[in-house]
Coordinates of C-alpha atoms in Angstrom, one line a residue:
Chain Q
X104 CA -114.2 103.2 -223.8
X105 CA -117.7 102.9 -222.6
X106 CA -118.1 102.2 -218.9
X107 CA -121.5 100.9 -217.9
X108 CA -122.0 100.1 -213.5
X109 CA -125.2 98.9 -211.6
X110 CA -125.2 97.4 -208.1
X111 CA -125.0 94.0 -208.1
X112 CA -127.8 93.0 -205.9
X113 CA -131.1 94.0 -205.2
X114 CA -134.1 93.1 -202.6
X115 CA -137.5 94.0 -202.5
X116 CA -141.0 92.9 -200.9
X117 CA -143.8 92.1 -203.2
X118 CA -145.9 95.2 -203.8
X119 CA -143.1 97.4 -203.2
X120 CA -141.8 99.7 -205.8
X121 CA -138.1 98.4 -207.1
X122 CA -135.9 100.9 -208.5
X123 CA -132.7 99.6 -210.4
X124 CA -130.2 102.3 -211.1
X125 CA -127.5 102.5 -213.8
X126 CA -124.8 104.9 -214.6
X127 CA -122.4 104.9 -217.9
X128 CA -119.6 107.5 -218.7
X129 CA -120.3 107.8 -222.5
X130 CA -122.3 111.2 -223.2
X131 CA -122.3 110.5 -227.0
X132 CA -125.1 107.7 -225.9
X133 CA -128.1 107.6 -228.6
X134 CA -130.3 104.7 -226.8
X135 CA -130.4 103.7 -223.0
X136 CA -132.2 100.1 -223.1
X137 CA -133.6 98.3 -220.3
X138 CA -133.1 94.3 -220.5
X139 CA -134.5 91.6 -218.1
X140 CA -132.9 88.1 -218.4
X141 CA -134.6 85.1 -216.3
X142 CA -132.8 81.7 -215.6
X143 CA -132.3 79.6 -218.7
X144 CA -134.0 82.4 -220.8
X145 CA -132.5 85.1 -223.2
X146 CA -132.2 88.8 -222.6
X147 CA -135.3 90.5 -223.1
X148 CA -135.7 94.0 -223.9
X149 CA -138.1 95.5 -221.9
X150 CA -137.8 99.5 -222.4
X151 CA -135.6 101.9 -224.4
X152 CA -135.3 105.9 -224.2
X153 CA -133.9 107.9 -226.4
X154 CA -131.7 110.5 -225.0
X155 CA -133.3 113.6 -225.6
X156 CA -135.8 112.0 -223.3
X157 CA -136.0 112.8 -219.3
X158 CA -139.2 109.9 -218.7
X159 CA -140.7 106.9 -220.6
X160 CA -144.1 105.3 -219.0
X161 CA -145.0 101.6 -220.1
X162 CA -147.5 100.3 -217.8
X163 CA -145.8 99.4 -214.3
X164 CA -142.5 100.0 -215.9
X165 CA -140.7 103.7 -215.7
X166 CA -137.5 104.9 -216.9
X167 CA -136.0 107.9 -215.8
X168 CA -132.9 109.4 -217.7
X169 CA -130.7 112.4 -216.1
X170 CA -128.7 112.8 -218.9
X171 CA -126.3 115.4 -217.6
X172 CA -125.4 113.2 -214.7
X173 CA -125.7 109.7 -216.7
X174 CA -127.6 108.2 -214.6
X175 CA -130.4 105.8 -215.4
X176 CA -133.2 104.1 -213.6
X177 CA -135.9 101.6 -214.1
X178 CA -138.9 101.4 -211.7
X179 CA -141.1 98.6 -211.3
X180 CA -144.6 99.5 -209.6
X181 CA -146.1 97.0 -207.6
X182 CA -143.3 94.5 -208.0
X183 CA -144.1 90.4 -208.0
X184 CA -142.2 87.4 -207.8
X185 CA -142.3 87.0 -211.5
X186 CA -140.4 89.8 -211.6
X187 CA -137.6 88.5 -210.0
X188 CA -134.6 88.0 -212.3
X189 CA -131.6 90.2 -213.6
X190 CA -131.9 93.4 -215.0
X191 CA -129.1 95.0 -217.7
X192 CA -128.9 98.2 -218.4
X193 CA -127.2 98.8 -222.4
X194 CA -126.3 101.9 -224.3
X195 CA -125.9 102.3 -228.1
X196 CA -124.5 105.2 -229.8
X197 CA -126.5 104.0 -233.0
X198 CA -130.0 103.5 -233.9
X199 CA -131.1 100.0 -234.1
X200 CA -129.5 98.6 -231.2
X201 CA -126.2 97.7 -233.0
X202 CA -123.2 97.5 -230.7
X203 CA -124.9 97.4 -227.4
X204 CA -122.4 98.0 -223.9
X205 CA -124.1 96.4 -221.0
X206 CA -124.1 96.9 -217.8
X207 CA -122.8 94.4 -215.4
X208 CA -126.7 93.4 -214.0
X209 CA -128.6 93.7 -211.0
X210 CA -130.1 90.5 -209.6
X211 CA -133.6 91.4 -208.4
X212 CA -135.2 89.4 -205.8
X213 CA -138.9 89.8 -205.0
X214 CA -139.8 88.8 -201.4
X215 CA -142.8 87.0 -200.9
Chain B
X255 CA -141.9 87.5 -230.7
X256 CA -138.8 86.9 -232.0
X257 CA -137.4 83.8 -231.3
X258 CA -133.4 83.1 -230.8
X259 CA -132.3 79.3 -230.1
X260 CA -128.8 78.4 -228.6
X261 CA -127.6 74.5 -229.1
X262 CA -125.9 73.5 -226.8
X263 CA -127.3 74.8 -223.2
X264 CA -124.8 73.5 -221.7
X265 CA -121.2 71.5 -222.8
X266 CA -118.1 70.5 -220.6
X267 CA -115.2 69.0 -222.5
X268 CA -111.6 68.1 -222.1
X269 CA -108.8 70.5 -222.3
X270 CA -107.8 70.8 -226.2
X271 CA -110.8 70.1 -227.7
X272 CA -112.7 72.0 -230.1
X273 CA -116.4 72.7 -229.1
X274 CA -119.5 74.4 -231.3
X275 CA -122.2 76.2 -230.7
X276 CA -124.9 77.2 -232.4
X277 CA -127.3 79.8 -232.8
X278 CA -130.5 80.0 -235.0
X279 CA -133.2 82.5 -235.6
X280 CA -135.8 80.2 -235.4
X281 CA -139.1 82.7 -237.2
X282 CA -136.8 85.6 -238.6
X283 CA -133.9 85.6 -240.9
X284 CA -131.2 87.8 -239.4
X285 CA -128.6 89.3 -241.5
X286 CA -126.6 90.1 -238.4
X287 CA -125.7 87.9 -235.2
X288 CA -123.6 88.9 -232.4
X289 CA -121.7 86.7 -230.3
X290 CA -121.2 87.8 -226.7
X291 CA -119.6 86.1 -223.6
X292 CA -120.2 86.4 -219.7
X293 CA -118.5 86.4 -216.7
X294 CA -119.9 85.6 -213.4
X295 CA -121.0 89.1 -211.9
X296 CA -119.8 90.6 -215.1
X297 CA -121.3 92.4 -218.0
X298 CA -122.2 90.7 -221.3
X299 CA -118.8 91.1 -223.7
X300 CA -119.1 91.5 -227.4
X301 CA -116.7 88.9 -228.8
X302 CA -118.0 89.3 -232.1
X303 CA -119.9 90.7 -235.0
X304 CA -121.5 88.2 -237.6
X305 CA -122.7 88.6 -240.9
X306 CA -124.2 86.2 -243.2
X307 CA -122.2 85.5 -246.1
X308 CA -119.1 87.8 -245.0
X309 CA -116.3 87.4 -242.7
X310 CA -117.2 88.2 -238.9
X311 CA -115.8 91.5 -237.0
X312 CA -114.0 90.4 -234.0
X313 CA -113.4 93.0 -231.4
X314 CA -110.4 93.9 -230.0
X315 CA -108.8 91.4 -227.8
X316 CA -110.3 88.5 -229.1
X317 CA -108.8 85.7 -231.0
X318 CA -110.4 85.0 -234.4
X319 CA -108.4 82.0 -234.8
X320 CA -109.7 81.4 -231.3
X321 CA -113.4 82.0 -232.1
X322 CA -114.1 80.7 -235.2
X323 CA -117.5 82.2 -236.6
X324 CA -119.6 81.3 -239.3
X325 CA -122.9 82.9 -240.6
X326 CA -123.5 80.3 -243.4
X327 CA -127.0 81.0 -243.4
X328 CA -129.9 84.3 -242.6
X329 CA -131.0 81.8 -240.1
X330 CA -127.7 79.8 -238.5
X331 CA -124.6 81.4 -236.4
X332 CA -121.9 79.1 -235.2
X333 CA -119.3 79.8 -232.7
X334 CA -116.8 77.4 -232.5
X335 CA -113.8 77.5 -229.6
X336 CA -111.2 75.9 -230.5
X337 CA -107.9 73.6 -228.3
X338 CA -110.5 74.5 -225.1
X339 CA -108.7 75.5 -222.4
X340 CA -110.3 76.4 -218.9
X341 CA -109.9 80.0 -219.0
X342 CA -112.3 79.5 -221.8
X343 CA -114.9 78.6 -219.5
X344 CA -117.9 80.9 -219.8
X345 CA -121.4 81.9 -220.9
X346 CA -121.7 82.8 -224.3
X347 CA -125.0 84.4 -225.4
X348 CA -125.5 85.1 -229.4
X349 CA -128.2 87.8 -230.3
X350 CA -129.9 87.9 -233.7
X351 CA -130.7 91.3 -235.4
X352 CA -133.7 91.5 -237.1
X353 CA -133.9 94.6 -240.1
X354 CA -137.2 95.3 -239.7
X355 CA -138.7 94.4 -236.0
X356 CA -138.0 97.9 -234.9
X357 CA -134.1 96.6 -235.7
X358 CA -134.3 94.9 -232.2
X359 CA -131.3 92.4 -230.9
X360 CA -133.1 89.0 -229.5
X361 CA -131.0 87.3 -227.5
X362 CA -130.6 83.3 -227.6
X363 CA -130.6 81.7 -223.5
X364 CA -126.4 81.3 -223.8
X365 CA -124.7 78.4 -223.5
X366 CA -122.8 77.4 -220.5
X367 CA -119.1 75.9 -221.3
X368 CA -117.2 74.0 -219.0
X369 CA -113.2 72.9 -219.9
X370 CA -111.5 70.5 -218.0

């Protein structure tokens, strides 16, 4: 079955660059999605790639996708405390984010 | 944005007891809901697959007579765990899929259960 791993835990100062990393064993992967979920709050999606893509820009947010190693990261630029929360990587094999595997999370913590 | 609502937050009940949740799509009708739980340091789950008017798709491993799942409505999922028992204890987080936001999940803030 799909097998999706992050690290647990992540610390960073504000200002700094963060760079969450992800890994999953399925190569038939269609979409990689980025989601951040804060305390109380749902999961939001923050990013996708499609993977026939190496790079997706959105503002301060960066995904970078090696497909033949399946490896995925997410860098924040210029990170803030709002930004603190967990991050879950997910892959779909379909279009349309049906049937999403997650990741376990990685709790980001943005020092003041 | 989309908007998902979860009812209750948060719930602790007695061993044996039956407990519901709900889920709504409070600005969207959603045709599909997805019922997930989560462990402490552990990825989300998929328990469940729910469509409105039809029987829900339980995934392998989970009890359906367990899990009891109805999508009465485009705009209502309900999850209800029945004879509770502590192992139950959990976060479960429904999603909402919406047909024609870019087909995007939105997920409702979970809802902590507790079983004594």
């Amino acid at each position: 079955g799909e097998d999706v791993e992050q690290s647990l835990f992540l610390s960073v100062r504000e200002g700094d660059s963060s760079v969450i990393n992800c890994t999953y064993t399925d190569s038939s992967s269609t979409y990689l999605y980025w989601y951040k979920q804060e305390p109380g709050a749902g999961l939001q999606l923050l990013t996708y790639i499609f993977s026939n893509m190496d790079m997706k820009q959105d503002q301060r947010l960066t995904v970078l996708l090696n497909k033949k190693d399946k490896h995925l990261s997410l860098r924040i630029a210029d990170t803030q405390t709002g930004d603190s929360a967990i991050y879950f990587c997910a892959e779909s094999m379909e279009t349309g984010a049906n049937n999403l595997f997650f990741g376990t999370g990685t709790r980001l913590t943005v020092i003041p | 944005g989309a908007v998902v609502s979860q009812h209750p937050s948060r719930v602790i009940c007695k061993s044996g007891t039956s407990v519901k949740i709900e889920c709504r799509s409070l600005d969207f009708q959603a045709t599909t809901m997805f019922w997930y739980r989560q462990f402490p340091k552990q990825s989300l789950m998929l328990m469940a697959t729910s469509n409105e008017g039809s029987k829900a798709t339980y995934e392998q491993g989970v009890e359906k007579d367990k899990f009891l799942i109805n999508h009465a409505s485009l705009t209502l999922s309900t999850l209800t765990v029945t004879s509770a028992h502590p192992e139950d204890s959990s976060f479960y987080i429904c999603s909402a899929l919406s047909g024609y936001l870019d087909n995007e999940q939105f997920f409702g803030p979970g809802t902590r259960l507790t079983v004594l």
